[in-house]
Amino acid sequence: MGRIAVDGLRERTRGAVLTPGDDLYDEARTVHNAMIDKKPAAVVRCAHAGDVMAAVDHARENGLDLAVRGGGHSVPGFGTCDDGVVADLSGMRGVRVDPARRTARVEGGATWGDFNAATYAFGLATTGGIISTTGVGGLTLGGGIGYLCRGLGLSCDNLISADVVTADGRMVVADEEQNADLFWALRGGGGNFGAVTSFEFRLAPVKDVYGGPMLFEPDDGATVLRSFAEYIADAPEQMGAFPAFQLAPPLPFIPADRHGQPFVLIVGCWSGPLEQGEDAFRAFHDFAPVVAELVGPMPYPALNSAFDALVPPGLQHYWKANFVTELSDAAIEAHLAHGPLLPAVNSTVHIYPVDGACHRVPADATAFAYRDASFATVIAGMWPDAAANEANTAWVRDYYEAVAPHSEEGGYVNFMAEDDQSRVRANYKGNYDRLAKVKRAYDPDNLFHMNQNIRPAA
């Protein structure tokens, strides 16, 4: 990109425009996944929506790739690109809560930590993932699975409206009345349709919760997983628990001689009356003997950030995912063959229930199509040493191939790797053709293609 073009972009933006050679360029081009090492022609550190519009216009007018970055957690590295323009929204992190209406307006670069800190003061929350450093935008646009989804629905189910910069550089409002087709597509369709500069969410009364992790022996894994599947099908919707595989981190509540060893976990979040929390967790003690646990009352933001330390910036990431309608004995056997072989304490496998309120939304009401799935599984390979990439990526792929025959064809787009592009149609089932038509209407030239890409309909 020539100097004249860069100077023109700088004149149109209030935020900094960083190019190769600038002091902060390397910091600006870095994303969460250390496997990704791309060198954009320019990173626009957007100060407001006008800067986002300028970045979009510049990429389109100059025939450059465009990446939109919110929290920067995209495992495939969709928040950056080689030789193109990055619209970095991470400086746009404001959250404004309206306690009377029980809504919150949040800017496109905010994280769930930002969001929860603002809403907690009013005793309010919405579904917002498991790691607080995750961006609100990326999680919501892909659907939004989290602790509260059984009771409140997905993050996208609680979206009221969005301000969107479209491929032609316009700012539009998308809600049930205005640009309703775009609003439908944004709720699960990922970053395919524009750069969202702000989101308005519906909130619910959630402040302190009863939650935390419980560790079980791998030898009891079959019983724990089978018992959990039976329990959660009829559990109160205030229970946001999920089973997992995890190497024990060096924490005081875990026996020191067990640090680094594999366990089956139940991570729970009871968002009902706090005094009922201990009784609600008693069911998990009936599954099998508990080796260690750290459960009790805590602020919801504390639980939502409890695992942040296991996912710091700079790890190597490779993930795979599937939706599951039934956690069958064969599926459990496959999990137990691969789950305890976790390559690092950062790696994990989560099996999220997506029933309850998630099932009460029709499959065609939003872009998120798997409203009949019981679970969303993620095999999250994360480790610090790049020298282990080949071996650890093989663990993820082998695990995925073992559970895939017992899963649905599609998966949750927020958990997909870059080599999952061939699965995009399956991820949306019967909604894909409609999404392709919306894509044609709002982005006919596929400017927003740094994503699990939905191509414009012919």
CSV table of N, CA and C in Angstrom, one decimal, residues 160-255:
chain,number,residue,atom,x,y,z
A,160,ILE,N,-30.8,-7.4,20.8
A,160,ILE,CA,-32.0,-6.6,20.5
A,160,ILE,C,-31.8,-5.8,19.2
A,161,SER,N,-30.5,-5.3,19.0
A,161,SER,CA,-30.2,-4.5,17.8
A,161,SER,C,-28.7,-4.5,17.7
A,162,ALA,N,-28.3,-4.1,16.5
A,162,ALA,CA,-26.8,-3.9,16.2
A,162,ALA,C,-26.6,-2.8,15.2
A,163,ASP,N,-25.6,-2.0,15.5
A,163,ASP,CA,-25.1,-1.0,14.5
A,163,ASP,C,-24.0,-1.7,13.6
A,164,VAL,N,-24.2,-1.6,12.3
A,164,VAL,CA,-23.4,-2.4,11.4
A,164,VAL,C,-22.9,-1.5,10.3
A,165,VAL,N,-21.5,-1.6,10.1
A,165,VAL,CA,-20.9,-1.0,8.9
A,165,VAL,C,-20.9,-2.1,7.8
A,166,THR,N,-21.7,-1.8,6.7
A,166,THR,CA,-21.8,-2.8,5.6
A,166,THR,C,-20.7,-2.6,4.6
A,167,ALA,N,-20.6,-3.5,3.7
A,167,ALA,CA,-19.5,-3.5,2.7
A,167,ALA,C,-19.4,-2.3,1.9
A,168,ASP,N,-20.5,-1.5,1.7
A,168,ASP,CA,-20.4,-0.3,0.9
A,168,ASP,C,-20.1,0.9,1.8
A,169,GLY,N,-19.7,0.7,3.1
A,169,GLY,CA,-19.3,1.7,3.9
A,169,GLY,C,-20.4,2.5,4.7
A,170,ARG,N,-21.6,2.0,4.5
A,170,ARG,CA,-22.8,2.6,5.2
A,170,ARG,C,-22.9,2.1,6.6
A,171,MET,N,-23.4,2.9,7.5
A,171,MET,CA,-23.8,2.5,8.8
A,171,MET,C,-25.3,2.2,8.9
A,172,VAL,N,-25.7,1.0,9.2
A,172,VAL,CA,-27.1,0.7,9.3
A,172,VAL,C,-27.5,0.1,10.7
A,173,VAL,N,-28.7,0.2,11.0
A,173,VAL,CA,-29.2,-0.4,12.2
A,173,VAL,C,-29.9,-1.7,11.8
A,174,ALA,N,-29.6,-2.7,12.5
A,174,ALA,CA,-30.3,-4.0,12.3
A,174,ALA,C,-31.0,-4.5,13.5
A,175,ASP,N,-32.4,-4.6,13.4
A,175,ASP,CA,-33.2,-5.2,14.5
A,175,ASP,C,-34.4,-5.8,13.8
A,176,GLU,N,-35.4,-6.1,14.6
A,176,GLU,CA,-36.6,-6.8,14.1
A,176,GLU,C,-37.3,-6.0,13.1
A,177,GLU,N,-37.2,-4.7,13.1
A,177,GLU,CA,-38.0,-3.8,12.2
A,177,GLU,C,-37.1,-3.3,11.1
A,178,GLN,N,-35.9,-2.9,11.4
A,178,GLN,CA,-35.0,-2.3,10.3
A,178,GLN,C,-33.9,-3.4,9.9
A,179,ASN,N,-33.8,-3.5,8.6
A,179,ASN,CA,-32.9,-4.5,8.0
A,179,ASN,C,-33.0,-5.8,8.8
A,180,ALA,N,-34.3,-6.3,8.8
A,180,ALA,CA,-34.6,-7.5,9.6
A,180,ALA,C,-33.9,-8.7,9.0
A,181,ASP,N,-33.6,-8.8,7.7
A,181,ASP,CA,-32.9,-9.9,7.2
A,181,ASP,C,-31.5,-9.9,7.6
A,182,LEU,N,-30.9,-8.8,7.7
A,182,LEU,CA,-29.5,-8.7,8.2
A,182,LEU,C,-29.5,-9.1,9.7
A,183,PHE,N,-30.4,-8.6,10.5
A,183,PHE,CA,-30.5,-8.9,11.9
A,183,PHE,C,-30.6,-10.5,12.1
A,184,TRP,N,-31.4,-11.1,11.3
A,184,TRP,CA,-31.5,-12.5,11.3
A,184,TRP,C,-30.2,-13.2,11.1
A,185,ALA,N,-29.5,-12.7,10.1
A,185,ALA,CA,-28.2,-13.3,9.7
A,185,ALA,C,-27.1,-13.1,10.7
A,186,LEU,N,-27.1,-11.9,11.3
A,186,LEU,CA,-26.1,-11.6,12.3
A,186,LEU,C,-26.1,-12.6,13.5
A,187,ARG,N,-27.3,-13.1,13.8
A,187,ARG,CA,-27.5,-14.0,15.0
A,187,ARG,C,-27.1,-15.4,14.7
A,188,GLY,N,-25.7,-15.6,14.6
A,188,GLY,CA,-25.2,-16.9,14.3
A,188,GLY,C,-24.4,-17.0,13.0
A,189,GLY,N,-24.5,-16.0,12.2
A,189,GLY,CA,-23.9,-16.1,10.9
A,189,GLY,C,-22.4,-15.6,10.8
A,190,GLY,N,-21.9,-15.3,12.0
A,190,GLY,CA,-20.5,-14.8,12.1
A,190,GLY,C,-20.3,-13.5,11.5
A,191,GLY,N,-19.0,-13.2,11.2
A,191,GLY,CA,-18.7,-11.8,10.7
A,191,GLY,C,-18.8,-11.7,9.2
A,192,ASN,N,-19.7,-12.4,8.6
A,192,ASN,CA,-19.9,-12.4,7.1
A,192,ASN,C,-20.6,-11.2,6.6
A,193,PHE,N,-21.3,-10.4,7.4
A,193,PHE,CA,-22.3,-9.5,6.8
A,193,PHE,C,-21.9,-8.0,7.1
A,194,GLY,N,-20.9,-7.8,7.9
A,194,GLY,CA,-20.5,-6.4,8.1
A,194,GLY,C,-19.7,-6.4,9.4
A,195,ALA,N,-19.2,-5.1,9.7
A,195,ALA,CA,-18.5,-4.9,11.0
A,195,ALA,C,-19.5,-4.3,12.0
A,196,VAL,N,-19.7,-5.0,13.1
A,196,VAL,CA,-20.7,-4.5,14.1
A,196,VAL,C,-20.0,-3.6,15.0
A,197,THR,N,-20.4,-2.4,15.1
A,197,THR,CA,-19.7,-1.4,16.0
A,197,THR,C,-20.4,-1.3,17.4
A,198,SER,N,-21.6,-1.7,17.5
A,198,SER,CA,-22.2,-1.8,18.8
A,198,SER,C,-23.4,-2.8,18.8
A,199,PHE,N,-23.6,-3.4,20.0
A,199,PHE,CA,-24.6,-4.4,20.2
A,199,PHE,C,-25.5,-3.9,21.3
A,200,GLU,N,-26.8,-4.2,21.2
A,200,GLU,CA,-27.7,-3.9,22.3
A,200,GLU,C,-28.3,-5.2,22.8
A,201,PHE,N,-28.2,-5.5,24.1
A,201,PHE,CA,-28.6,-6.8,24.6
A,201,PHE,C,-29.7,-6.7,25.6
A,202,ARG,N,-30.5,-7.7,25.7
A,202,ARG,CA,-31.5,-7.9,26.8
A,202,ARG,C,-30.8,-8.5,28.0
A,203,LEU,N,-31.0,-8.0,29.2
A,203,LEU,CA,-30.4,-8.5,30.4
A,203,LEU,C,-31.4,-9.2,31.3
A,204,ALA,N,-30.9,-10.0,32.2
A,204,ALA,CA,-31.8,-10.7,33.2
A,204,ALA,C,-31.2,-10.6,34.5
A,205,PRO,N,-32.0,-10.7,35.6
A,205,PRO,CA,-31.4,-10.6,37.0
A,205,PRO,C,-30.5,-11.8,37.3
A,206,VAL,N,-29.2,-11.6,37.2
A,206,VAL,CA,-28.2,-12.5,37.6
A,206,VAL,C,-27.1,-11.7,38.3
A,207,LYS,N,-26.8,-12.0,39.5
A,207,LYS,CA,-25.7,-11.3,40.2
A,207,LYS,C,-24.7,-12.3,40.7
A,208,ASP,N,-25.0,-12.8,41.9
A,208,ASP,CA,-24.1,-13.9,42.5
A,208,ASP,C,-24.6,-15.2,42.1
A,209,VAL,N,-23.7,-16.2,41.9
A,209,VAL,CA,-24.1,-17.5,41.5
A,209,VAL,C,-23.4,-18.5,42.4
A,210,TYR,N,-23.8,-19.7,42.3
A,210,TYR,CA,-23.1,-20.8,43.1
A,210,TYR,C,-22.4,-21.7,42.0
A,211,GLY,N,-21.1,-21.8,42.1
A,211,GLY,CA,-20.5,-22.5,41.0
A,211,GLY,C,-19.0,-22.9,41.3
A,212,GLY,N,-18.4,-23.5,40.2
A,212,GLY,CA,-17.0,-23.9,40.3
A,212,GLY,C,-16.8,-25.3,39.8
A,213,PRO,N,-15.5,-25.7,39.8
A,213,PRO,CA,-15.2,-27.0,39.2
A,213,PRO,C,-15.2,-28.2,40.3
A,214,MET,N,-15.5,-29.4,39.8
A,214,MET,CA,-15.4,-30.6,40.6
A,214,MET,C,-14.7,-31.6,39.8
A,215,LEU,N,-13.7,-32.3,40.4
A,215,LEU,CA,-12.8,-33.2,39.7
A,215,LEU,C,-13.1,-34.6,40.0
A,216,PHE,N,-13.2,-35.5,39.0
A,216,PHE,CA,-13.4,-36.9,39.1
A,216,PHE,C,-12.3,-37.7,38.5
A,217,GLU,N,-12.1,-38.9,39.0
A,217,GLU,CA,-11.1,-39.8,38.4
A,217,GLU,C,-11.5,-40.2,37.0
A,218,PRO,N,-10.5,-40.3,36.1
A,218,PRO,CA,-10.8,-40.7,34.7
A,218,PRO,C,-11.4,-42.1,34.7
A,219,ASP,N,-11.1,-43.0,35.6
A,219,ASP,CA,-11.7,-44.3,35.7
A,219,ASP,C,-13.2,-44.2,35.9
A,220,ASP,N,-13.7,-43.1,36.5
A,220,ASP,CA,-15.1,-42.9,36.7
A,220,ASP,C,-15.7,-42.1,35.6
A,221,GLY,N,-14.9,-41.9,34.5
A,221,GLY,CA,-15.4,-41.0,33.5
A,221,GLY,C,-16.7,-41.4,32.8
A,222,ALA,N,-16.8,-42.7,32.5
A,222,ALA,CA,-18.0,-43.2,31.8
A,222,ALA,C,-19.2,-43.0,32.6
A,223,THR,N,-19.1,-43.3,33.9
A,223,THR,CA,-20.2,-43.1,34.8
A,223,THR,C,-20.6,-41.6,34.9
A,224,VAL,N,-19.6,-40.7,35.0
A,224,VAL,CA,-19.8,-39.3,35.2
A,224,VAL,C,-20.5,-38.7,33.9
A,225,LEU,N,-20.0,-39.1,32.8
A,225,LEU,CA,-20.5,-38.5,31.5
A,225,LEU,C,-21.9,-39.1,31.3
A,226,ARG,N,-22.1,-40.3,31.5
A,226,ARG,CA,-23.5,-40.9,31.3
A,226,ARG,C,-24.5,-40.3,32.3
A,227,SER,N,-24.0,-40.2,33.6
A,227,SER,CA,-24.9,-39.6,34.6
A,227,SER,C,-25.2,-38.2,34.3
A,228,PHE,N,-24.2,-37.4,33.8
A,228,PHE,CA,-24.5,-36.0,33.5
A,228,PHE,C,-25.5,-35.9,32.4
A,229,ALA,N,-25.3,-36.7,31.3
A,229,ALA,CA,-26.3,-36.6,30.2
A,229,ALA,C,-27.7,-36.9,30.6
A,230,GLU,N,-27.9,-37.9,31.5
A,230,GLU,CA,-29.2,-38.2,32.0
A,230,GLU,C,-29.7,-37.1,32.9
A,231,TYR,N,-28.9,-36.5,33.8
A,231,TYR,CA,-29.3,-35.5,34.7
A,231,TYR,C,-29.7,-34.2,34.0
A,232,ILE,N,-28.8,-33.7,33.1
A,232,ILE,CA,-29.0,-32.4,32.5
A,232,ILE,C,-30.2,-32.3,31.6
A,233,ALA,N,-30.7,-33.4,31.1
A,233,ALA,CA,-31.9,-33.4,30.2
A,233,ALA,C,-33.1,-32.9,30.9
A,234,ASP,N,-33.2,-33.1,32.2
A,234,ASP,CA,-34.4,-32.6,33.0
A,234,ASP,C,-34.0,-31.6,34.1
A,235,ALA,N,-32.7,-31.2,34.1
A,235,ALA,CA,-32.3,-30.3,35.2
A,235,ALA,C,-32.9,-28.9,35.1
A,236,PRO,N,-33.1,-28.3,36.3
A,236,PRO,CA,-33.5,-26.9,36.2
A,236,PRO,C,-32.7,-26.0,35.3
A,237,GLU,N,-33.3,-25.1,34.6
A,237,GLU,CA,-32.6,-24.4,33.6
A,237,GLU,C,-31.6,-23.3,34.2
A,238,GLN,N,-31.7,-23.1,35.5
A,238,GLN,CA,-30.7,-22.3,36.2
A,238,GLN,C,-29.4,-23.0,36.3
A,239,MET,N,-29.3,-24.3,36.0
A,239,MET,CA,-28.1,-25.0,36.1
A,239,MET,C,-27.3,-25.0,34.8
A,240,GLY,N,-26.2,-24.3,34.8
A,240,GLY,CA,-25.4,-24.1,33.6
A,240,GLY,C,-24.1,-25.0,33.6
A,241,ALA,N,-24.2,-26.2,34.0
A,241,ALA,CA,-23.0,-27.1,34.1
A,241,ALA,C,-22.6,-27.7,32.8
A,242,PHE,N,-21.3,-28.1,32.7
A,242,PHE,CA,-20.8,-28.9,31.6
A,242,PHE,C,-19.7,-29.8,32.0
A,243,PRO,N,-19.6,-31.0,31.4
A,243,PRO,CA,-18.4,-31.9,31.7
A,243,PRO,C,-17.2,-31.5,30.8
A,244,ALA,N,-16.1,-31.9,31.3
A,244,ALA,CA,-14.8,-31.5,30.6
A,244,ALA,C,-13.7,-32.5,31.0
A,245,PHE,N,-12.7,-32.4,30.1
A,245,PHE,CA,-11.4,-33.1,30.4
A,245,PHE,C,-10.4,-32.0,30.7
A,246,GLN,N,-9.5,-32.2,31.7
A,246,GLN,CA,-8.5,-31.2,32.0
A,246,GLN,C,-7.4,-31.8,32.8
A,247,LEU,N,-6.1,-31.4,32.5
A,247,LEU,CA,-5.0,-31.7,33.3
A,247,LEU,C,-5.1,-30.8,34.6
A,248,ALA,N,-4.9,-31.3,35.7
A,248,ALA,CA,-5.0,-30.5,37.0
A,248,ALA,C,-3.9,-29.5,37.0
A,249,PRO,N,-4.3,-28.2,37.1
A,249,PRO,CA,-3.4,-27.1,37.3
A,249,PRO,C,-2.9,-27.1,38.7
A,250,PRO,N,-1.7,-26.5,39.0
A,250,PRO,CA,-1.2,-26.4,40.3
A,250,PRO,C,-1.9,-25.5,41.2
A,251,LEU,N,-3.1,-25.9,41.6
A,251,LEU,CA,-3.9,-25.0,42.5
A,251,LEU,C,-4.1,-25.6,43.9
A,252,PRO,N,-4.2,-24.8,44.9
A,252,PRO,CA,-4.1,-25.4,46.3
A,252,PRO,C,-5.2,-26.4,46.6
A,253,PHE,N,-6.4,-26.3,46.0
A,253,PHE,CA,-7.5,-27.2,46.4
A,253,PHE,C,-7.3,-28.6,45.8
A,254,ILE,N,-6.3,-28.7,44.9
A,254,ILE,CA,-6.1,-30.0,44.3
A,254,ILE,C,-4.9,-30.7,45.0
A,255,PRO,N,-4.9,-31.9,45.4
A,255,PRO,CA,-3.7,-32.5,46.0
A,255,PRO,C,-2.5,-32.4,45.2
